[in-house]
Amino acid sequence: MPRPCPILKHLARPSAALLLAVLTILVMGCQFYQRGIDLREVYDERLGGDTTAFTDGKSAFELSARNLDTPLRRAFEVGDSFFEQNWVTAPASTKARDGLGPTMNALSCSSCHSHDGRARPPENAEDPVRGLLLRLSIPGPDGPVAEPVYGDQLQDRSILGVPPEGRIGIIYTDISGNYPDGTEYSLRRPTYGIEDPAFGLVHPEVMISPRIAPSTIGMGLLEAIPGEDMLALADPDDANNDGISGRANYVWDIRNDKLSLGRFGWKANQPTVEQQAAGAFLGDIGITSSLLPDQNCPQAQSACAQAPNGGEPELTEARLEKVTIYTQTLAVPAMRNTEDDEVKQGARLFVQSQCSACHTPRHETGNTHPLEPLRGQVIYPYTDLLLHDMGEGLADHRPDGLASGTEWRTPPLWGIGLVEVVNGHTFFLHDGRARSLEEAILWHDGEAKESRDNFMGLTLEERNALLKFLGSL
């Protein structure tokens, strides 16, 4: 039985006058509260609170938070320049931007995060598209360690005089299936390898984990969610027997010299926006910083080790700070079509199908974040930032911190409906294998199996409504 509208819940024997007095409230409030679901807890057009940008064009992910003061806006613009522009080989007259490589995957942050958005996987090994990388490791006595010859990430580009490590190879296998109503669908399963390895075959026990570059909007807001709120959503032992057992990842916080909650990265393996940025500078562009001062040159790669650098470190503290502020304060675009009846139906189905059990819609940021505009915001990112077992089909079999080889962090969904507009594609999941949001749902398994099955059990009209809701985010 649906619950009564809460506005009437405590009105015992309401008089006619009282009913007239609350009629306007009923019209405004109870239209959201149908079938026991209060849509105000599921969405608000201001997905990023006061930071929200009301835009839906090609630059929808590139705007600053709307509530920044002048000094922060200036810092944002400086950080934007270091995010967008290419780095060059050292030594160079462009001292602020030299030190590229020696090996790398990209020339700039925006090479992978085009328009601050989401990358797509390459079509083949010759495809120059940037944004998919391969993490490499082998089993160690206390957990995975870097592959001894190629390090912890395959570098498919390099500066002059230094050989690139190899190229990413992908083979797709088609998987066909049917919904209960007979509707056919097709998925594609990728198999990854390393083509043209420059230093011989990789270790026979190598673990390869593909990672696609996600959009970078709203990261400061996610950083501002109180840790205790994250932990309140965790249920590692599934004490409530709902089949969902979100777990927190704890990772080393270099700046603060302690273990901290992981929030960022596909396996929640980074604790802060700053450390995520420093990790990307080193791993993807070959730029050192105070947090990660050592070049990524495994012992077998002598030319890499002998290449000139752009300073020690190559990214100064001031520039790392500006890039961090830039990434923290990218605005979240507003939700669209909030009054559309089909979108409202899709939002209810999103909850009824238990998608919201992991993709938690609503959060409130705390009051301790260093940037005041990010404090005290009601936001709708659709994530619990926790690890969940997604089943064998999505497994990379590579542990990362406390994350197992089948666990992934719940990715935020805000902005997901604008990926096609901003980046010109609809490839989703951690490696871009899903060619649509529908395929992404169908890949869900493990803890998300019941949600997937609930989606599959909907009528075609209901499935389209749920997908339209996601497309409005």
Coordinates of C-alpha atoms in Angstrom, one line a residue:
M1 CA 0.0 0.0 0.0
P2 CA 1.4 3.5 -0.8
R3 CA 2.0 5.7 2.1
P4 CA -0.3 8.8 2.6
C5 CA 1.1 12.2 1.5
P6 CA 3.1 13.4 4.5
I7 CA 1.4 16.8 4.4
L8 CA -1.8 15.2 5.6
K9 CA -0.2 12.6 7.8
H10 CA -0.7 14.5 11.0
L11 CA -4.0 16.3 10.2
A12 CA -6.6 14.5 12.4
R13 CA -10.1 15.5 11.4
P14 CA -9.1 18.6 9.4
S15 CA -11.6 21.4 9.2
A16 CA -12.8 22.8 5.9
A17 CA -11.0 26.0 6.6
L18 CA -7.7 24.2 7.4
L19 CA -8.1 22.1 4.2
L20 CA -8.5 25.3 2.2
A21 CA -5.5 26.8 3.9
V22 CA -3.2 23.9 2.9
L23 CA -4.7 23.4 -0.6
T24 CA -1.8 25.3 -2.3
I25 CA 0.7 23.3 -0.3
L26 CA -1.0 20.1 -1.3
V27 CA -0.9 21.0 -5.0
M28 CA 2.8 22.0 -4.8
G29 CA 3.9 19.1 -2.5
C30 CA 1.8 16.0 -3.1
Q31 CA 2.4 16.1 -6.9
F32 CA 5.9 14.9 -6.0
Y33 CA 4.8 12.3 -3.5
Q34 CA 3.3 9.5 -5.4
R35 CA 3.5 5.7 -5.0
G36 CA 5.3 6.2 -1.7
I37 CA 8.2 8.0 -3.3
D38 CA 9.0 11.7 -2.6
L39 CA 10.6 12.9 -5.8
R40 CA 12.2 15.8 -3.8
E41 CA 14.5 13.2 -2.3
V42 CA 15.3 11.9 -5.8
Y43 CA 16.0 15.0 -7.8
D44 CA 16.2 18.7 -7.9
E45 CA 17.1 20.7 -11.0
R46 CA 19.9 22.3 -9.0
L47 CA 21.9 19.0 -8.9
G48 CA 25.0 20.8 -7.6
G49 CA 23.2 23.2 -5.1
D50 CA 24.4 26.8 -5.5
T51 CA 27.2 25.6 -7.7
T52 CA 24.8 24.5 -10.5
A53 CA 25.2 25.9 -14.0
F54 CA 22.0 26.2 -16.1
T55 CA 23.5 25.1 -19.4
D56 CA 23.1 22.1 -21.7
G57 CA 25.5 22.9 -24.6
K58 CA 28.9 21.7 -25.7
S59 CA 30.6 23.6 -22.9
A60 CA 28.2 22.2 -20.2
F61 CA 31.1 20.6 -18.2
E62 CA 33.5 23.5 -18.5
L63 CA 31.9 26.3 -16.4
S64 CA 33.0 27.3 -12.9
A65 CA 30.7 26.9 -9.9
R66 CA 28.2 29.7 -10.1
N67 CA 28.8 30.9 -6.5
L68 CA 32.6 31.6 -6.6
D69 CA 33.9 34.9 -5.5
T70 CA 36.4 36.9 -7.6
P71 CA 39.7 35.4 -6.1
L72 CA 38.4 31.8 -6.6
R73 CA 37.2 32.6 -10.1
R74 CA 40.7 33.9 -10.9
A75 CA 42.3 30.7 -9.4
F76 CA 39.8 28.7 -11.5
E77 CA 40.9 30.4 -14.7
V78 CA 44.6 29.9 -14.0
G79 CA 44.0 26.2 -13.1
D80 CA 42.0 25.9 -16.4
S81 CA 45.0 27.0 -18.4
F82 CA 47.2 24.3 -16.9
F83 CA 44.5 21.7 -17.4
E84 CA 43.9 22.6 -21.1
Q85 CA 47.3 23.4 -22.5
N86 CA 49.9 20.8 -23.7
W87 CA 53.1 20.1 -21.8
V88 CA 56.4 20.1 -23.7
T89 CA 59.6 18.2 -23.6
A90 CA 62.3 19.6 -21.3
P91 CA 64.5 21.6 -21.5
A92 CA 62.3 24.3 -23.2
S93 CA 61.9 28.1 -23.0
T94 CA 58.4 27.4 -21.7
K95 CA 59.6 26.7 -18.2
A96 CA 56.1 26.6 -16.7
R97 CA 55.1 23.7 -18.9
D98 CA 58.2 21.6 -19.7
G99 CA 59.0 18.2 -18.3
L100 CA 56.6 16.1 -20.5
G101 CA 57.1 12.3 -20.1
P102 CA 59.6 10.7 -20.7
T103 CA 56.8 8.2 -21.2
M104 CA 53.1 9.1 -21.0
N105 CA 49.6 8.6 -22.2
A106 CA 48.6 12.2 -23.0
L107 CA 50.1 15.7 -23.5
S108 CA 47.6 17.5 -21.2
C109 CA 44.7 16.8 -18.8
S110 CA 42.2 17.8 -21.5
S111 CA 43.6 15.2 -23.9
C112 CA 41.7 12.6 -22.0
H113 CA 39.0 14.8 -20.3
S114 CA 38.0 16.7 -23.5
H115 CA 35.8 19.6 -22.5
D116 CA 36.2 18.3 -18.9
G117 CA 34.1 15.3 -20.0
R118 CA 34.2 11.6 -20.5
A119 CA 36.6 9.8 -22.9
R120 CA 35.6 7.0 -25.2
P121 CA 37.6 3.8 -25.8
P122 CA 39.7 3.6 -29.0
E123 CA 38.3 1.5 -31.8
N124 CA 41.6 -0.3 -32.4
A125 CA 45.3 -0.1 -31.5
E126 CA 45.8 2.5 -34.3
D127 CA 43.0 4.8 -33.0
P128 CA 44.7 8.0 -31.6
V129 CA 41.8 8.7 -29.2
R130 CA 43.2 9.5 -25.7
G131 CA 41.4 8.5 -22.5
L132 CA 41.7 4.8 -22.0
L133 CA 44.6 3.5 -19.9
L134 CA 45.7 0.1 -18.7
R135 CA 46.8 -0.4 -15.0
L136 CA 49.4 -3.2 -14.6
S137 CA 50.4 -5.2 -11.6
I138 CA 51.4 -8.6 -10.5
P139 CA 50.7 -10.5 -7.2
G140 CA 53.0 -9.5 -4.3
P141 CA 53.4 -10.8 -0.8
D142 CA 51.2 -8.0 0.6
G143 CA 49.0 -7.3 -2.4
P144 CA 49.6 -6.2 -6.0
V145 CA 52.9 -4.6 -7.0
A146 CA 53.9 -2.9 -10.3
E147 CA 54.7 -5.0 -13.3
P148 CA 58.6 -5.1 -13.1
V149 CA 59.3 -4.0 -16.6
Y150 CA 56.4 -1.8 -17.6
G151 CA 55.5 -0.3 -14.2
D152 CA 52.0 0.2 -12.9
Q153 CA 50.5 1.8 -16.1
L154 CA 51.2 1.1 -19.7
Q155 CA 52.6 4.2 -21.4
D156 CA 51.8 4.2 -25.1
R157 CA 53.5 7.5 -25.9
S158 CA 56.9 9.0 -25.3
I159 CA 59.2 11.9 -26.0
L160 CA 61.8 11.8 -28.8
G161 CA 64.6 9.3 -28.0
V162 CA 62.5 7.2 -25.5
P163 CA 60.6 4.2 -26.8
P164 CA 56.9 4.0 -25.9
E165 CA 56.1 0.9 -23.9
G166 CA 53.5 -0.6 -26.3
R167 CA 49.9 -0.1 -27.5
I168 CA 46.5 -1.1 -26.1
G169 CA 44.9 -4.0 -27.9
I170 CA 41.2 -4.6 -27.6
I171 CA 39.1 -7.5 -29.0
Y172 CA 35.3 -7.3 -28.6
T173 CA 33.0 -10.4 -28.4
D174 CA 29.3 -9.9 -29.0
I175 CA 26.9 -11.3 -26.4
S176 CA 23.2 -11.5 -27.3
G177 CA 20.2 -11.8 -25.0
N178 CA 16.5 -11.1 -24.5
Y179 CA 14.3 -9.3 -22.1
P180 CA 11.5 -11.2 -20.5
D181 CA 9.1 -9.5 -23.0
G182 CA 11.1 -10.9 -25.9
T183 CA 13.0 -7.7 -26.8
E184 CA 16.5 -8.5 -28.0
Y185 CA 19.7 -6.8 -26.9
S186 CA 23.4 -7.1 -27.6
L187 CA 26.4 -6.4 -25.4
R188 CA 30.1 -6.5 -26.2
R189 CA 32.7 -8.0 -24.0
P190 CA 36.3 -6.6 -24.3
T191 CA 39.5 -8.6 -24.0
Y192 CA 42.6 -6.5 -23.4
G193 CA 46.2 -7.0 -24.3
I194 CA 49.5 -5.2 -25.0
E195 CA 50.6 -5.0 -28.6
D196 CA 54.1 -4.3 -29.7
P197 CA 55.7 -4.4 -26.2
A198 CA 59.0 -2.6 -26.4
F199 CA 60.8 -4.5 -23.6
G200 CA 59.7 -8.0 -24.2
L201 CA 56.6 -9.9 -23.0
V202 CA 54.9 -8.8 -19.8
H203 CA 55.1 -10.9 -16.7
P204 CA 53.0 -14.1 -17.0
E205 CA 50.9 -13.2 -13.9
V206 CA 50.2 -9.7 -15.0
M207 CA 46.8 -8.2 -14.0
I208 CA 45.5 -5.7 -16.5
S209 CA 42.8 -3.2 -15.5
P210 CA 41.3 -0.8 -18.1
R211 CA 40.2 2.6 -16.9
I212 CA 38.4 5.3 -19.0
A213 CA 38.7 9.0 -18.1
P214 CA 35.5 10.1 -16.5
S215 CA 34.0 13.6 -16.5
T216 CA 35.5 15.9 -13.8
I217 CA 32.4 17.9 -12.8
G218 CA 31.4 18.2 -9.1
M219 CA 34.5 16.6 -7.6
G220 CA 34.9 19.2 -4.9
L221 CA 31.3 18.6 -3.8
L222 CA 32.0 14.9 -3.5
E223 CA 35.1 15.7 -1.5
A224 CA 32.9 17.8 0.8
I225 CA 30.5 15.0 1.7
P226 CA 31.3 14.2 5.4
G227 CA 33.1 10.9 5.9
E228 CA 30.6 9.8 8.5
D229 CA 27.8 10.2 6.0
M230 CA 29.6 7.9 3.6
L231 CA 30.2 5.3 6.4
A232 CA 26.6 5.5 7.4
L233 CA 25.7 4.1 4.0
A234 CA 28.2 1.2 4.2
D235 CA 27.0 -2.2 5.0
P236 CA 30.0 -4.5 4.5
D237 CA 28.4 -7.5 6.1
D238 CA 24.9 -7.0 4.6
A239 CA 23.4 -6.7 8.0
N240 CA 20.0 -5.8 6.5
N241 CA 20.0 -8.7 4.1
D242 CA 19.2 -6.7 1.1
G243 CA 22.0 -8.2 -1.0
I244 CA 23.9 -4.9 -1.1
S245 CA 27.0 -4.6 1.0
G246 CA 28.8 -1.3 0.1
R247 CA 32.3 -1.0 1.6
A248 CA 34.6 1.9 2.1
N249 CA 38.1 1.9 0.6
Y250 CA 40.9 3.2 2.8
V251 CA 43.9 4.6 1.0
W252 CA 47.1 6.5 1.9
D253 CA 46.7 10.2 2.0
I254 CA 50.1 11.5 1.1
R255 CA 49.5 15.1 2.1
N256 CA 48.2 14.3 5.6
D257 CA 50.4 11.2 6.1
K258 CA 47.6 8.9 7.1
L259 CA 45.0 6.4 5.9
S260 CA 41.8 8.1 4.6
L261 CA 38.6 7.3 3.0
G262 CA 38.9 6.7 -0.8
R263 CA 36.5 8.8 -2.8
F264 CA 37.9 9.2 -6.3
G265 CA 38.9 6.9 -9.1
W266 CA 37.1 3.8 -10.4
K267 CA 38.0 1.8 -7.3
A268 CA 38.0 4.8 -4.9
N269 CA 41.7 4.6 -4.7
Q270 CA 42.3 8.3 -4.2
P271 CA 41.3 10.3 -1.0
T272 CA 41.4 13.9 -2.3
V273 CA 41.0 15.9 -5.5
E274 CA 44.6 17.1 -5.1
Q275 CA 46.0 13.6 -4.9
Q276 CA 43.9 12.5 -7.8
A277 CA 45.2 15.4 -9.8
A278 CA 48.9 14.7 -8.8
G279 CA 48.4 11.0 -9.7
A280 CA 47.1 11.8 -13.1
F281 CA 49.9 14.3 -13.8
L282 CA 52.5 11.6 -13.1
G283 CA 50.8 8.5 -14.4
D284 CA 49.2 10.1 -17.6
I285 CA 51.5 13.0 -18.5
G286 CA 54.8 12.1 -16.7
I287 CA 54.8 15.3 -14.6
T288 CA 56.2 15.1 -11.1
S289 CA 54.9 17.0 -8.1
S290 CA 55.7 17.3 -4.4
L291 CA 53.2 14.5 -3.7
L292 CA 54.7 12.2 -6.3
P293 CA 58.3 13.4 -7.0
D294 CA 59.7 10.3 -8.7
Q295 CA 59.6 9.7 -12.5
N296 CA 57.8 6.7 -13.7
C297 CA 60.8 4.9 -15.2
P298 CA 61.1 1.2 -14.4
Q299 CA 64.6 -0.2 -14.0
A300 CA 64.6 -1.9 -17.4
Q301 CA 63.9 1.4 -19.2
S302 CA 67.3 3.1 -19.3
A303 CA 66.4 5.8 -21.9
C304 CA 63.5 6.9 -19.8
A305 CA 65.7 7.2 -16.7
Q306 CA 68.3 9.3 -18.6
A307 CA 65.9 11.7 -20.2
P308 CA 66.0 15.4 -19.0
N309 CA 63.4 16.6 -16.6
G310 CA 61.6 19.9 -16.2
G311 CA 62.7 20.5 -12.6
E312 CA 62.2 18.8 -9.3
P313 CA 59.3 18.8 -9.1
E314 CA 58.1 19.7 -12.5
L315 CA 54.7 20.9 -11.2
T316 CA 55.1 23.6 -8.6
E317 CA 53.0 23.7 -5.4
A318 CA 51.3 26.9 -6.7
R319 CA 50.3 25.3 -10.0
L320 CA 49.1 22.1 -8.3
E321 CA 47.0 24.2 -6.1
K322 CA 45.4 26.0 -9.0
V323 CA 44.7 22.8 -10.9
T324 CA 43.2 21.3 -7.8
I325 CA 40.9 24.4 -7.3
Y326 CA 39.9 24.2 -10.9
T327 CA 38.9 20.6 -10.6
Q328 CA 37.2 21.1 -7.3
T329 CA 35.0 24.0 -8.6
L330 CA 33.8 22.8 -12.0
A331 CA 30.1 23.4 -12.0
V332 CA 27.5 20.6 -12.2
P333 CA 25.0 21.3 -15.0
A334 CA 21.3 21.6 -14.0
M335 CA 18.9 18.7 -14.5
R336 CA 16.6 19.2 -17.4
N337 CA 12.9 18.4 -18.0
T338 CA 12.1 18.1 -14.3
E339 CA 8.4 18.6 -14.9
D340 CA 8.1 16.0 -17.7
D341 CA 5.7 13.3 -16.6
E342 CA 7.8 10.5 -18.2
V343 CA 10.9 11.8 -16.4
K344 CA 9.0 11.7 -13.1
Q345 CA 7.9 8.2 -13.8
G346 CA 11.5 7.2 -14.6
A347 CA 12.7 8.7 -11.4
R348 CA 10.1 6.6 -9.4
L349 CA 11.1 3.5 -11.4
F350 CA 14.8 4.3 -10.6
V351 CA 14.0 4.0 -6.9
Q352 CA 11.5 1.1 -7.2
S353 CA 14.1 -0.9 -9.2
Q354 CA 16.6 -0.3 -6.3
C355 CA 19.0 1.6 -8.5
S356 CA 19.1 4.2 -5.7
A357 CA 20.4 1.7 -3.2
C358 CA 23.9 2.4 -4.5
H359 CA 23.4 5.4 -6.7
T360 CA 22.3 7.4 -3.6
P361 CA 20.5 10.5 -5.0
R362 CA 20.8 13.1 -2.3
H363 CA 23.7 14.3 -0.1
E364 CA 24.5 17.4 1.9
T365 CA 28.1 18.7 2.0
G366 CA 29.7 19.5 5.3
N367 CA 31.0 22.8 6.7
T368 CA 34.7 22.0 6.8
H369 CA 35.9 22.0 3.2
P370 CA 38.6 24.5 2.5
L371 CA 36.6 26.2 -0.2
E372 CA 33.6 28.0 1.3
P373 CA 31.3 27.8 -1.8
L374 CA 31.3 24.0 -1.5
R375 CA 30.1 24.0 2.1
G376 CA 26.5 23.3 3.2
Q377 CA 25.2 22.4 -0.3
V378 CA 22.3 20.0 -1.0
I379 CA 23.4 18.0 -4.0
Y380 CA 22.2 15.1 -6.1
P381 CA 25.2 13.2 -7.4
Y382 CA 23.7 9.7 -7.4
T383 CA 26.5 7.8 -5.7
D384 CA 27.4 6.5 -2.3
L385 CA 31.2 6.6 -3.2
L386 CA 31.4 3.1 -1.8
L387 CA 32.8 -0.2 -3.3
H388 CA 30.3 -2.8 -4.6
D389 CA 30.8 -6.2 -6.0
M390 CA 29.6 -5.9 -9.6
G391 CA 30.0 -9.6 -10.6
E392 CA 32.3 -11.6 -12.8
G393 CA 31.3 -9.9 -16.0
L394 CA 32.8 -6.5 -15.0
A395 CA 35.7 -7.9 -13.0
D396 CA 39.3 -6.9 -13.7
H397 CA 40.7 -9.3 -11.1
R398 CA 43.0 -6.6 -9.9
P399 CA 42.7 -5.5 -6.2
D400 CA 43.3 -1.8 -5.5
G401 CA 43.7 -0.9 -1.8
L402 CA 40.8 -2.7 -0.1
A403 CA 38.9 -3.1 -3.4
S404 CA 38.7 -6.6 -4.7
G405 CA 39.0 -7.6 -8.3
T406 CA 35.2 -7.6 -8.7
E407 CA 34.5 -4.3 -6.8
W408 CA 34.0 -0.9 -8.3
R409 CA 33.1 2.5 -6.7
T410 CA 29.6 3.7 -7.5
P411 CA 30.1 6.3 -10.2
P412 CA 28.2 9.6 -9.9
L413 CA 25.4 10.0 -12.5
W414 CA 25.0 13.8 -12.6
G415 CA 25.8 15.1 -16.1
I416 CA 25.5 11.6 -17.6
G417 CA 22.7 12.7 -20.0
L418 CA 25.0 15.4 -21.5
V419 CA 27.9 13.1 -22.4
E420 CA 26.7 12.8 -26.0
V421 CA 26.3 16.6 -26.3
V422 CA 29.7 17.4 -24.7
N423 CA 31.8 14.5 -26.0
G424 CA 29.9 13.1 -29.0
H425 CA 29.5 9.5 -27.8
T426 CA 27.5 7.3 -25.4
F427 CA 30.1 4.9 -24.1
F428 CA 29.8 4.1 -20.4
L429 CA 31.2 1.9 -17.6
H430 CA 34.8 1.8 -16.3
D431 CA 36.2 0.9 -19.7
G432 CA 33.6 2.3 -22.1
R433 CA 32.4 -1.1 -23.2
A434 CA 28.7 -0.1 -22.9
R435 CA 27.5 1.7 -26.0
S436 CA 24.5 3.2 -24.2
L437 CA 23.0 3.7 -20.7
E438 CA 20.8 0.7 -21.4
E439 CA 23.8 -1.5 -22.1
A440 CA 25.5 -0.2 -18.9
I441 CA 22.5 -1.3 -16.8
L442 CA 22.5 -4.7 -18.5
W443 CA 26.1 -5.3 -17.5
H444 CA 25.2 -4.8 -13.8
D445 CA 25.6 -8.0 -11.8
G446 CA 26.7 -9.2 -8.3
E447 CA 25.2 -6.8 -5.8
A448 CA 23.4 -5.0 -8.6
K449 CA 21.8 -8.2 -10.1
E450 CA 18.4 -7.6 -8.5
S451 CA 18.3 -4.0 -9.8
R452 CA 19.3 -5.2 -13.3
D453 CA 16.6 -7.9 -13.2
N454 CA 14.1 -5.3 -12.0
F455 CA 14.9 -3.1 -14.9
M456 CA 14.7 -6.0 -17.3
G457 CA 11.3 -6.9 -15.9
L458 CA 9.8 -3.5 -16.7
T459 CA 7.7 -2.9 -19.8
L460 CA 9.3 -1.3 -22.8
E461 CA 7.5 1.9 -21.9
E462 CA 8.8 1.8 -18.4
R463 CA 12.3 1.1 -19.4
N464 CA 12.3 4.0 -21.8
A465 CA 11.0 6.2 -18.9
L466 CA 13.8 5.2 -16.6
L467 CA 16.3 5.9 -19.4
K468 CA 14.7 9.2 -20.1
F469 CA 15.1 10.1 -16.4
L470 CA 18.9 9.2 -16.6
G471 CA 19.1 11.3 -19.8
S472 CA 17.8 14.3 -17.9
L473 CA 20.6 14.3 -15.4

